[in-house]
PDB file of C-alpha atoms in Angstrom:
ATOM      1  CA  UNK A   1       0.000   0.000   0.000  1.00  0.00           C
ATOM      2  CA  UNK A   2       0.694   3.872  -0.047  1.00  0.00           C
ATOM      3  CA  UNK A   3       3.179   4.823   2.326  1.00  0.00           C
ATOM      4  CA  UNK A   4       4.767   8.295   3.384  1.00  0.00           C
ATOM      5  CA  UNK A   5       7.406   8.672   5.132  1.00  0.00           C
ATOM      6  CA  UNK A   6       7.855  11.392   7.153  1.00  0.00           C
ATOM      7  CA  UNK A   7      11.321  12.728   9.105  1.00  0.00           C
ATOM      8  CA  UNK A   8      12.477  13.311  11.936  1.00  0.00           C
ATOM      9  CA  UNK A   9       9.659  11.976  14.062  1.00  0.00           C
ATOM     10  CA  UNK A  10      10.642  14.665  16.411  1.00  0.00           C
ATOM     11  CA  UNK A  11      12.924  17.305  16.985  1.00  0.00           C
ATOM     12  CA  UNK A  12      14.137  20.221  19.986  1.00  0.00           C
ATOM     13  CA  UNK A  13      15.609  23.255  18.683  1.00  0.00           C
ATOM     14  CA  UNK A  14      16.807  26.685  19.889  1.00  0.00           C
ATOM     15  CA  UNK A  15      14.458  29.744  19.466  1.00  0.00           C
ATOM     16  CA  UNK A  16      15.777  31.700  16.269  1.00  0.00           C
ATOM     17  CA  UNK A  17      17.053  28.648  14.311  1.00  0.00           C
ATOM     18  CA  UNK A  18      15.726  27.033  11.355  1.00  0.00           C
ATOM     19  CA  UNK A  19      14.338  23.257  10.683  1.00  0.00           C
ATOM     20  CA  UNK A  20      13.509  21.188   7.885  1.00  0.00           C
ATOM     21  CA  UNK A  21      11.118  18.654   8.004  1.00  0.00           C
ATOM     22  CA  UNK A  22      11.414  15.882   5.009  1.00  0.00           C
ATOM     23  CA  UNK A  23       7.852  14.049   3.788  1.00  0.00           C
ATOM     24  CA  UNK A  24       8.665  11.422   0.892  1.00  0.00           C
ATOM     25  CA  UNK A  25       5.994   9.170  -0.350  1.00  0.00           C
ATOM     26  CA  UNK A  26       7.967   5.994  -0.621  1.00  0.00           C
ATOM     27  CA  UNK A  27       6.473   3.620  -3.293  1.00  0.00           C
ATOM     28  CA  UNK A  28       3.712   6.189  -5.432  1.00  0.00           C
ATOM     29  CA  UNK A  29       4.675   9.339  -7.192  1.00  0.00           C
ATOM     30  CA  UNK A  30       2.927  12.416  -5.605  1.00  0.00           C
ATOM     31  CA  UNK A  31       2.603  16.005  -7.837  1.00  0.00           C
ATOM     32  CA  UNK A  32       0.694  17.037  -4.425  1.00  0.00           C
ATOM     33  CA  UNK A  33       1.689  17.059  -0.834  1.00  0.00           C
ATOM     34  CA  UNK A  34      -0.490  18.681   1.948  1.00  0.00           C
ATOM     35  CA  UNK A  35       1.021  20.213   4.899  1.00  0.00           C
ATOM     36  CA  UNK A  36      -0.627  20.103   8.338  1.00  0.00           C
ATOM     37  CA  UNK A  37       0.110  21.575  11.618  1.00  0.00           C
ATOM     38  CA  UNK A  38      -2.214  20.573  15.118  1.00  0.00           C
ATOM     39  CA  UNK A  39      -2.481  21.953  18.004  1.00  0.00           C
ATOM     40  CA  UNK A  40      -2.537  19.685  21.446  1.00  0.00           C
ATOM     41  CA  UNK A  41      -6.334  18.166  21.294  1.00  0.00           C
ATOM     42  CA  UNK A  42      -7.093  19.935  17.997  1.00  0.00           C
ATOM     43  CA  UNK A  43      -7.788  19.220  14.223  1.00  0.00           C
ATOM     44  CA  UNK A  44      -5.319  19.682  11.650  1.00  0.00           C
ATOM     45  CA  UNK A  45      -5.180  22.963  10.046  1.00  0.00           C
ATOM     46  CA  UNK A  46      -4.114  23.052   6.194  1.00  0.00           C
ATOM     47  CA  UNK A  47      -1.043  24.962   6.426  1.00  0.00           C
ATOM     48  CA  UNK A  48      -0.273  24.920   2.409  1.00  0.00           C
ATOM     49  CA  UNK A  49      -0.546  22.612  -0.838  1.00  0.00           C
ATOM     50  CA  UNK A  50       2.600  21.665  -2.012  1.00  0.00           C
ATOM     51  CA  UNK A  51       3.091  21.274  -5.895  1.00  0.00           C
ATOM     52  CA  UNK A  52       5.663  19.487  -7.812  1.00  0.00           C
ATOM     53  CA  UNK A  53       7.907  21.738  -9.711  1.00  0.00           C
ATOM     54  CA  UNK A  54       6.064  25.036  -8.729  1.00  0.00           C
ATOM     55  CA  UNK A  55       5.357  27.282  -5.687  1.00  0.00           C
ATOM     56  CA  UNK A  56       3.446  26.000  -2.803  1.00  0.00           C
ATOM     57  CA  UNK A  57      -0.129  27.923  -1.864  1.00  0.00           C
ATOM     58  CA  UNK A  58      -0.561  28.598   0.929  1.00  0.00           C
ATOM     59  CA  UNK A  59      -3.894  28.768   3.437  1.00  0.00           C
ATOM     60  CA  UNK A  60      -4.827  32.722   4.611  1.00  0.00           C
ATOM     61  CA  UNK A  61      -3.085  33.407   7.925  1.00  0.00           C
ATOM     62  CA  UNK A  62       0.077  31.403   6.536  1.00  0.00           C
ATOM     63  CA  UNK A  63       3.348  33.096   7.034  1.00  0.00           C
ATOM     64  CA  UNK A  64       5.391  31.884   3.480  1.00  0.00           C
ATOM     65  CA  UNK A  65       8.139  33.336   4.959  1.00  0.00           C
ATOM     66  CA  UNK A  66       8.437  31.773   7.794  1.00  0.00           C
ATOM     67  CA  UNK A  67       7.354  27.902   6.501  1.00  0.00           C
ATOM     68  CA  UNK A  68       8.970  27.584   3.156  1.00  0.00           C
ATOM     69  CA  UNK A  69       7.739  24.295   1.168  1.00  0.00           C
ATOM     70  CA  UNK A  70       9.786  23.102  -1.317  1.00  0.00           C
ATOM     71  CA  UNK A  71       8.765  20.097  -3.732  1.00  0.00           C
ATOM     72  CA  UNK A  72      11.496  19.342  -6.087  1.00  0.00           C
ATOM     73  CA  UNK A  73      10.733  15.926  -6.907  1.00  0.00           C
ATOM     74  CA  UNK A  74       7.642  13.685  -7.255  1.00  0.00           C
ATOM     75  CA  UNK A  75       7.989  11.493  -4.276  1.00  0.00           C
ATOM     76  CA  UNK A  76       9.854  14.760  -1.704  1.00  0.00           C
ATOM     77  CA  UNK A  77       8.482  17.737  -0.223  1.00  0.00           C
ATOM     78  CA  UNK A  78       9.883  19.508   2.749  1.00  0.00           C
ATOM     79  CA  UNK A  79       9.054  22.475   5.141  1.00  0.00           C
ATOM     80  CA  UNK A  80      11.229  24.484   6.692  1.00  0.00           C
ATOM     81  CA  UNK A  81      10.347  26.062   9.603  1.00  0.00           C
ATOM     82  CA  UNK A  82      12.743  29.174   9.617  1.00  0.00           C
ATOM     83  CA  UNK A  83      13.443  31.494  12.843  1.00  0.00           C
ATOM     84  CA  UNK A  84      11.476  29.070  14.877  1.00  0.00           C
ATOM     85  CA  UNK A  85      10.302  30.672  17.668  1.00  0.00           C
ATOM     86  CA  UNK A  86       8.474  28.629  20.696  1.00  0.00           C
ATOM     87  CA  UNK A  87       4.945  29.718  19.481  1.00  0.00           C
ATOM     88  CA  UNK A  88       5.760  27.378  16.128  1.00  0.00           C
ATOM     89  CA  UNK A  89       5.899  24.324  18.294  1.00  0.00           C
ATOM     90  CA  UNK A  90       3.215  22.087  17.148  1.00  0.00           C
ATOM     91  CA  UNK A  91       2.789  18.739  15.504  1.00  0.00           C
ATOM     92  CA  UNK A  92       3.344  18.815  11.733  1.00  0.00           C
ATOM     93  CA  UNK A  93       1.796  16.014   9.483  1.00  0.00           C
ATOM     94  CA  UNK A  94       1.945  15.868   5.814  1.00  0.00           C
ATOM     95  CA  UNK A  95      -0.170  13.776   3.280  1.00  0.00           C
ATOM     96  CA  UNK A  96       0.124  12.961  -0.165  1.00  0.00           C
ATOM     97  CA  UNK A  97      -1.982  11.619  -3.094  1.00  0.00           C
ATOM     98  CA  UNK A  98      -0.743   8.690  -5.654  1.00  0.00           C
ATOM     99  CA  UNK A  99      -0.757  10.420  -8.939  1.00  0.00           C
ATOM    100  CA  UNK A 100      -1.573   6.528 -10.311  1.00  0.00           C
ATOM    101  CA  UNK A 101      -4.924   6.221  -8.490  1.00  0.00           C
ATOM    102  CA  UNK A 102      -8.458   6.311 -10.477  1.00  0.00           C
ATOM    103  CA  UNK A 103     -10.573   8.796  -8.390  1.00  0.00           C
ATOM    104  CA  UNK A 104     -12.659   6.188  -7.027  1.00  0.00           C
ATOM    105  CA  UNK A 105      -9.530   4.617  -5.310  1.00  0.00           C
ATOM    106  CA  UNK A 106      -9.010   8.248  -4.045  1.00  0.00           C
ATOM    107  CA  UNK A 107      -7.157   8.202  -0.905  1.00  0.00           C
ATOM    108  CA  UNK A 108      -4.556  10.442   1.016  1.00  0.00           C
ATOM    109  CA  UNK A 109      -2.030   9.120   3.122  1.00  0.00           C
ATOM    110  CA  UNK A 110      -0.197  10.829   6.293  1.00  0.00           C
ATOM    111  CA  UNK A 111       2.965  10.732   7.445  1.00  0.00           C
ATOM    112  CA  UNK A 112       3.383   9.738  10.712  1.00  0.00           C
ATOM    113  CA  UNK A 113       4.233  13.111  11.881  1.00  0.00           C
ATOM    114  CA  UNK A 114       7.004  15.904  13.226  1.00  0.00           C
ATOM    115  CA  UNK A 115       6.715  16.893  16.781  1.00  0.00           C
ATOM    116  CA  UNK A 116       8.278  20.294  17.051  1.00  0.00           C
ATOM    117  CA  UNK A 117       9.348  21.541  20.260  1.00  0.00           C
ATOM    118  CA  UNK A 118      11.449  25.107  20.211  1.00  0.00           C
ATOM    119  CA  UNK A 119      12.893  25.918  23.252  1.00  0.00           C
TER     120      UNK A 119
ATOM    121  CA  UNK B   1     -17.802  27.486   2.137  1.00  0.00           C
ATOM    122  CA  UNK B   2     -17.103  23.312   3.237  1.00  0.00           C
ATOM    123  CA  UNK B   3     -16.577  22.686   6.501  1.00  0.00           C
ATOM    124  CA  UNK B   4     -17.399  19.375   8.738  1.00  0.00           C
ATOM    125  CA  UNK B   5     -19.199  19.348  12.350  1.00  0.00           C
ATOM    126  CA  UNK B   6     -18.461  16.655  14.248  1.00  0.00           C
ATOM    127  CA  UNK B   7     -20.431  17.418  17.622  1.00  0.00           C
ATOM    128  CA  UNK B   8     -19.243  15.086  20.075  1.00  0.00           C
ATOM    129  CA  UNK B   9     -16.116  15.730  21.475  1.00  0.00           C
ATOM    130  CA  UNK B  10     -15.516  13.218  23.693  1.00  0.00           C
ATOM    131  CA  UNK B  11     -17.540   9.627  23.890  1.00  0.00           C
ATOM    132  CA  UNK B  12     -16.706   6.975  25.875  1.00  0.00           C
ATOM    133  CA  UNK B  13     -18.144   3.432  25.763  1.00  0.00           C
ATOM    134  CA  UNK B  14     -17.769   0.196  27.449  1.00  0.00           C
ATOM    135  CA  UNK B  15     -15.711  -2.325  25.963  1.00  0.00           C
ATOM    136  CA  UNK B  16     -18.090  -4.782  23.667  1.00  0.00           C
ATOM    137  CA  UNK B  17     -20.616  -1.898  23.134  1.00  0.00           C
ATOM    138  CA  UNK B  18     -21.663  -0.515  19.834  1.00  0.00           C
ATOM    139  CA  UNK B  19     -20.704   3.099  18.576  1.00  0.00           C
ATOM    140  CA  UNK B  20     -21.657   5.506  16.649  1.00  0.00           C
ATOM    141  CA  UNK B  21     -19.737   8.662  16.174  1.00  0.00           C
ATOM    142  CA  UNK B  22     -21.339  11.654  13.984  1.00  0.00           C
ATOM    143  CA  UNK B  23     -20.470  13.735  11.345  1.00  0.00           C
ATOM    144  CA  UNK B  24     -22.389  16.177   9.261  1.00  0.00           C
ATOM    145  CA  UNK B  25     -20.995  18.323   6.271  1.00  0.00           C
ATOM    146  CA  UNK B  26     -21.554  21.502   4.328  1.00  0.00           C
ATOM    147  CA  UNK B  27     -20.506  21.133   0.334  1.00  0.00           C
ATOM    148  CA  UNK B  28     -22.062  22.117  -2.459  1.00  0.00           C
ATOM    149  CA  UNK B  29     -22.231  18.964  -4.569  1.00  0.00           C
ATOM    150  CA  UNK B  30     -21.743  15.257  -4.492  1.00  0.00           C
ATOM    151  CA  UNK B  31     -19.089  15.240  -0.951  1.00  0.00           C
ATOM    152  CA  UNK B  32     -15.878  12.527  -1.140  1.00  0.00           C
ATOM    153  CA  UNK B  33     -16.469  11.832   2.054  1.00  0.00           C
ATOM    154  CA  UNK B  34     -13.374  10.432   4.755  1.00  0.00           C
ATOM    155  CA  UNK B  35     -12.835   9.119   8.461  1.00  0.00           C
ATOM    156  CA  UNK B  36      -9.692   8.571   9.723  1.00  0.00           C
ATOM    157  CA  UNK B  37      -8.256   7.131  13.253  1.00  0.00           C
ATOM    158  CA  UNK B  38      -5.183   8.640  14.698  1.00  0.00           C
ATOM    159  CA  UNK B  39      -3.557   7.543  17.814  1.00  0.00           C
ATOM    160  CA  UNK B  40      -1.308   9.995  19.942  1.00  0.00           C
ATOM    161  CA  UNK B  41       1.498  11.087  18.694  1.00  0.00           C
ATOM    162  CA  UNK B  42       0.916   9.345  15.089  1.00  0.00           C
ATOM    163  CA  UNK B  43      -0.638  10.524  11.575  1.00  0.00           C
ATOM    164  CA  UNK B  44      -3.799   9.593  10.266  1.00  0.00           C
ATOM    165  CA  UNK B  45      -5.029   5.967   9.195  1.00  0.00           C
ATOM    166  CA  UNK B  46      -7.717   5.847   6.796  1.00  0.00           C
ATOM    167  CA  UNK B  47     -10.934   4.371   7.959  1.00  0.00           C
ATOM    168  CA  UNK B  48     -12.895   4.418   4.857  1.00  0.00           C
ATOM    169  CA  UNK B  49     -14.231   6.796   2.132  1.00  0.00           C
ATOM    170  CA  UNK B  50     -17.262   7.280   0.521  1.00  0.00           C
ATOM    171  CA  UNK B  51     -17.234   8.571  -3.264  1.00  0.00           C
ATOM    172  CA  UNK B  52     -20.401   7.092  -4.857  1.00  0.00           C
ATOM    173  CA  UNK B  53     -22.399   3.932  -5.093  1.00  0.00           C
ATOM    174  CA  UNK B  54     -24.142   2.101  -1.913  1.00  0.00           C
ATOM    175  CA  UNK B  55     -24.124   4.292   1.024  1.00  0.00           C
ATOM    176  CA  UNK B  56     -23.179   1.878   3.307  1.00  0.00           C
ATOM    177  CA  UNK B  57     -19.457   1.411   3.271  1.00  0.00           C
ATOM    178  CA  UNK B  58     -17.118  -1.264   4.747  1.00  0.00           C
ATOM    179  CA  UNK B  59     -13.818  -0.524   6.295  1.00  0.00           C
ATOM    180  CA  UNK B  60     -10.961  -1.608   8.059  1.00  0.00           C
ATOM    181  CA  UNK B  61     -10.908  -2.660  11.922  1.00  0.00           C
ATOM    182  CA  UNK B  62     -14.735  -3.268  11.543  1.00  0.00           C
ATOM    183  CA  UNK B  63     -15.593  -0.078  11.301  1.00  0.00           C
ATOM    184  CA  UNK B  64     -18.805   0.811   8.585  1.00  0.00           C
ATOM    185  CA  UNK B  65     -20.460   4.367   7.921  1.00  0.00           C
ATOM    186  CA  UNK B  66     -23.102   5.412   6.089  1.00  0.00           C
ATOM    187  CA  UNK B  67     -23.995   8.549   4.050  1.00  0.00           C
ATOM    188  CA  UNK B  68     -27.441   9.842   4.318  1.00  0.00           C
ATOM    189  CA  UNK B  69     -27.712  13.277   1.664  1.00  0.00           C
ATOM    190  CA  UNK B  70     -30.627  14.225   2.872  1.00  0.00           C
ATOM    191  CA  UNK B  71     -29.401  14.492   6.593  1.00  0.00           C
ATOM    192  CA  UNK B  72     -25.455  16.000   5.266  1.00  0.00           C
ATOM    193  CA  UNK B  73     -24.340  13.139   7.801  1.00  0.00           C
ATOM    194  CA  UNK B  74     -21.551  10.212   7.487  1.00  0.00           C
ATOM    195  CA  UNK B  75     -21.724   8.818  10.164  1.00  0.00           C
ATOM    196  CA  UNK B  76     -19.375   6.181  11.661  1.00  0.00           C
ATOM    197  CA  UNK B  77     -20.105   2.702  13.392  1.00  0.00           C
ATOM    198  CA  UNK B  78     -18.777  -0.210  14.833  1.00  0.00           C
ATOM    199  CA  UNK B  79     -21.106  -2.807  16.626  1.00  0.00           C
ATOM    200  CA  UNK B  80     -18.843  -4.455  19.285  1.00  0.00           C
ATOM    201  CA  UNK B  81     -15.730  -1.544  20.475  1.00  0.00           C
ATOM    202  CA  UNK B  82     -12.345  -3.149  21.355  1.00  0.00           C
ATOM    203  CA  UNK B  83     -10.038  -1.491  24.206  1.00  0.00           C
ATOM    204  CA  UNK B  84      -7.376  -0.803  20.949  1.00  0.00           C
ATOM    205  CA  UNK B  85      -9.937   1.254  19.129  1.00  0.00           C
ATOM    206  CA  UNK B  86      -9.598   4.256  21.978  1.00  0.00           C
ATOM    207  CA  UNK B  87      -8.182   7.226  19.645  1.00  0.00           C
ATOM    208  CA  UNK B  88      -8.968  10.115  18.031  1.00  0.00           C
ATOM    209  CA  UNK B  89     -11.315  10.122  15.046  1.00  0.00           C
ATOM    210  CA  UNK B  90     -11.818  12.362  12.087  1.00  0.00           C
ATOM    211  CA  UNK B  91     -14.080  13.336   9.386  1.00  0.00           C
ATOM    212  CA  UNK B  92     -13.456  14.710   6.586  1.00  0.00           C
ATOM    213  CA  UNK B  93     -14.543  15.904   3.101  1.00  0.00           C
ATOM    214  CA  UNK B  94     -12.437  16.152  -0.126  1.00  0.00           C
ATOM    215  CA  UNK B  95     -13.269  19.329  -1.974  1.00  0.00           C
ATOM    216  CA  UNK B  96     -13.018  19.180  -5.575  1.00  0.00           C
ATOM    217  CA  UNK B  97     -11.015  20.871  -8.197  1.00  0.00           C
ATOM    218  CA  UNK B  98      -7.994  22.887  -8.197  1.00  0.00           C
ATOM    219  CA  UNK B  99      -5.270  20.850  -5.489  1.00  0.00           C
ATOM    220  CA  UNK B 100      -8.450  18.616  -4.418  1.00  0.00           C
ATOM    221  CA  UNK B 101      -7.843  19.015  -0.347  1.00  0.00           C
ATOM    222  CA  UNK B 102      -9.285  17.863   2.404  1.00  0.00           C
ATOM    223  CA  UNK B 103     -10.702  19.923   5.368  1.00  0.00           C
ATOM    224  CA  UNK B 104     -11.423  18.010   8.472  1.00  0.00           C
ATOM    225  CA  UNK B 105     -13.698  18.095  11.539  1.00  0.00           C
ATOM    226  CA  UNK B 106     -12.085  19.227  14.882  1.00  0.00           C
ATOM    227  CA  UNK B 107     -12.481  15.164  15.900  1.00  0.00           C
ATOM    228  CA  UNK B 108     -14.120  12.940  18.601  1.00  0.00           C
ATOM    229  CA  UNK B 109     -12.240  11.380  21.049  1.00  0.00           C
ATOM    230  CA  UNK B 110     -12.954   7.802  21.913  1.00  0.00           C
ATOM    231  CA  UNK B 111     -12.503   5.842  25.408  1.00  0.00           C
ATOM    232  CA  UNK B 112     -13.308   3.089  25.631  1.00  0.00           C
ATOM    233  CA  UNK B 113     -13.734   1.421  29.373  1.00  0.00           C
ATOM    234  CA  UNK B 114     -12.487  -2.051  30.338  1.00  0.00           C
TER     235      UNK B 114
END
């Protein structure tokens, strides 16, 4: 089946400092990766859609500055989470659709998600 | 706009009880409808998805729902809960055209009691 990978599975950093998070759908080809971001107890909020070859759009109230999204290849996306500060720490997932599937085999799989904690 | 209610925060139920948890939506045509299960700390497992055809669909861990249009609801059932199926669970509806996303409900948690 689908699977996305999704790395690291956690991570600490310093206030001010950047981070890259990696999502890579390991056996389907994906022109379009979603990027999440919960809250403790919450839903997931749509952060941004990322595209294959072209710039990511992103949700209203979504600094583009501050999480870039890049999606150079078919199966890799990342986001960078750049001068983190502690109000950015959050649980990011990302999902991605198989390019190969007929629409009524429509699915989206998750990673298994990036705790961020910025101290 | 689309948007999903799911108005139960919290349920809990007895192991070996039936559930039901709800789920209405707002969309202005034919909804691809979702539930997923995710457990702390993890991403989202799909449940099952509705796109067409009989409105009663099967899914994995036992789990069916069924679309009613004329209620907006998917709702999702299992007839006998197991201690392992305490998690979070979420709706959600695929809106069409353009990057085809999905937009979730805030989620239900489930406990389930020994």
């Amino acid at each position: 089946g689908a699977v996305v990978s999704q790395h690291p599975s956690w991570v600490i950093c310093k206030s001010g400092t950047s981070v890259k998070i990696e999502c890579r759908s390991l056996d389907f080809q994906a022109t379009t990766m979603f990027w999440y971001r919960q809250f403790p107890k919450q839903s997931l909020m749509l952060m941004a859609t990322s595209n294959e070859g072209s710039k990511a759009t992103y949700e209203q109230g979504v600094e583009k500055d501050k999480f870039l999204i890049n999606h150079a290849s078919l199966t890799l996306s990342t986001l960078t989470v750049t001068s983190a500060h502690p109000e950015d720490s959050s649980f990011y997932i990302c999902s991605a659709r198989d390019n190969g599937q007929a629409l009524t085999d429509y699915g989206y799989t998750f990673g298994s998600g990036t705790r961020l904690t910025v101290v | 706009a689309q948007s999903v209610t799911q108005p139960d925060i919290h349920i809990t139920v007895s192991e070996g009880a039936s559930l039901e948890l709800r789920c209405n939506y707002s969309y202005g045509a034919t909804p691809y409808l979702f539930w997923y299960v995710q457990s702390p700390g993890q991403g989202l497992q799909l449940l099952l998805k509705y796109f067409s055809g009989d409105t009663l669909v099967q899914g994995i861990k036992g789990f069916e729902a069924e679309f009613k249009r004329s209620q907006s609801s998917f709702n999702l059932r299992k007839p006998s809960v197991h201690w392992s199926d305490a998690a979070e669970y979420f709706c959600a509806v695929g809106v069409l055209g353009g990057s085809e996303k999905l937009v979730f409900g805030k989620g239900t948690k489930l406990t389930v009691n020994p």
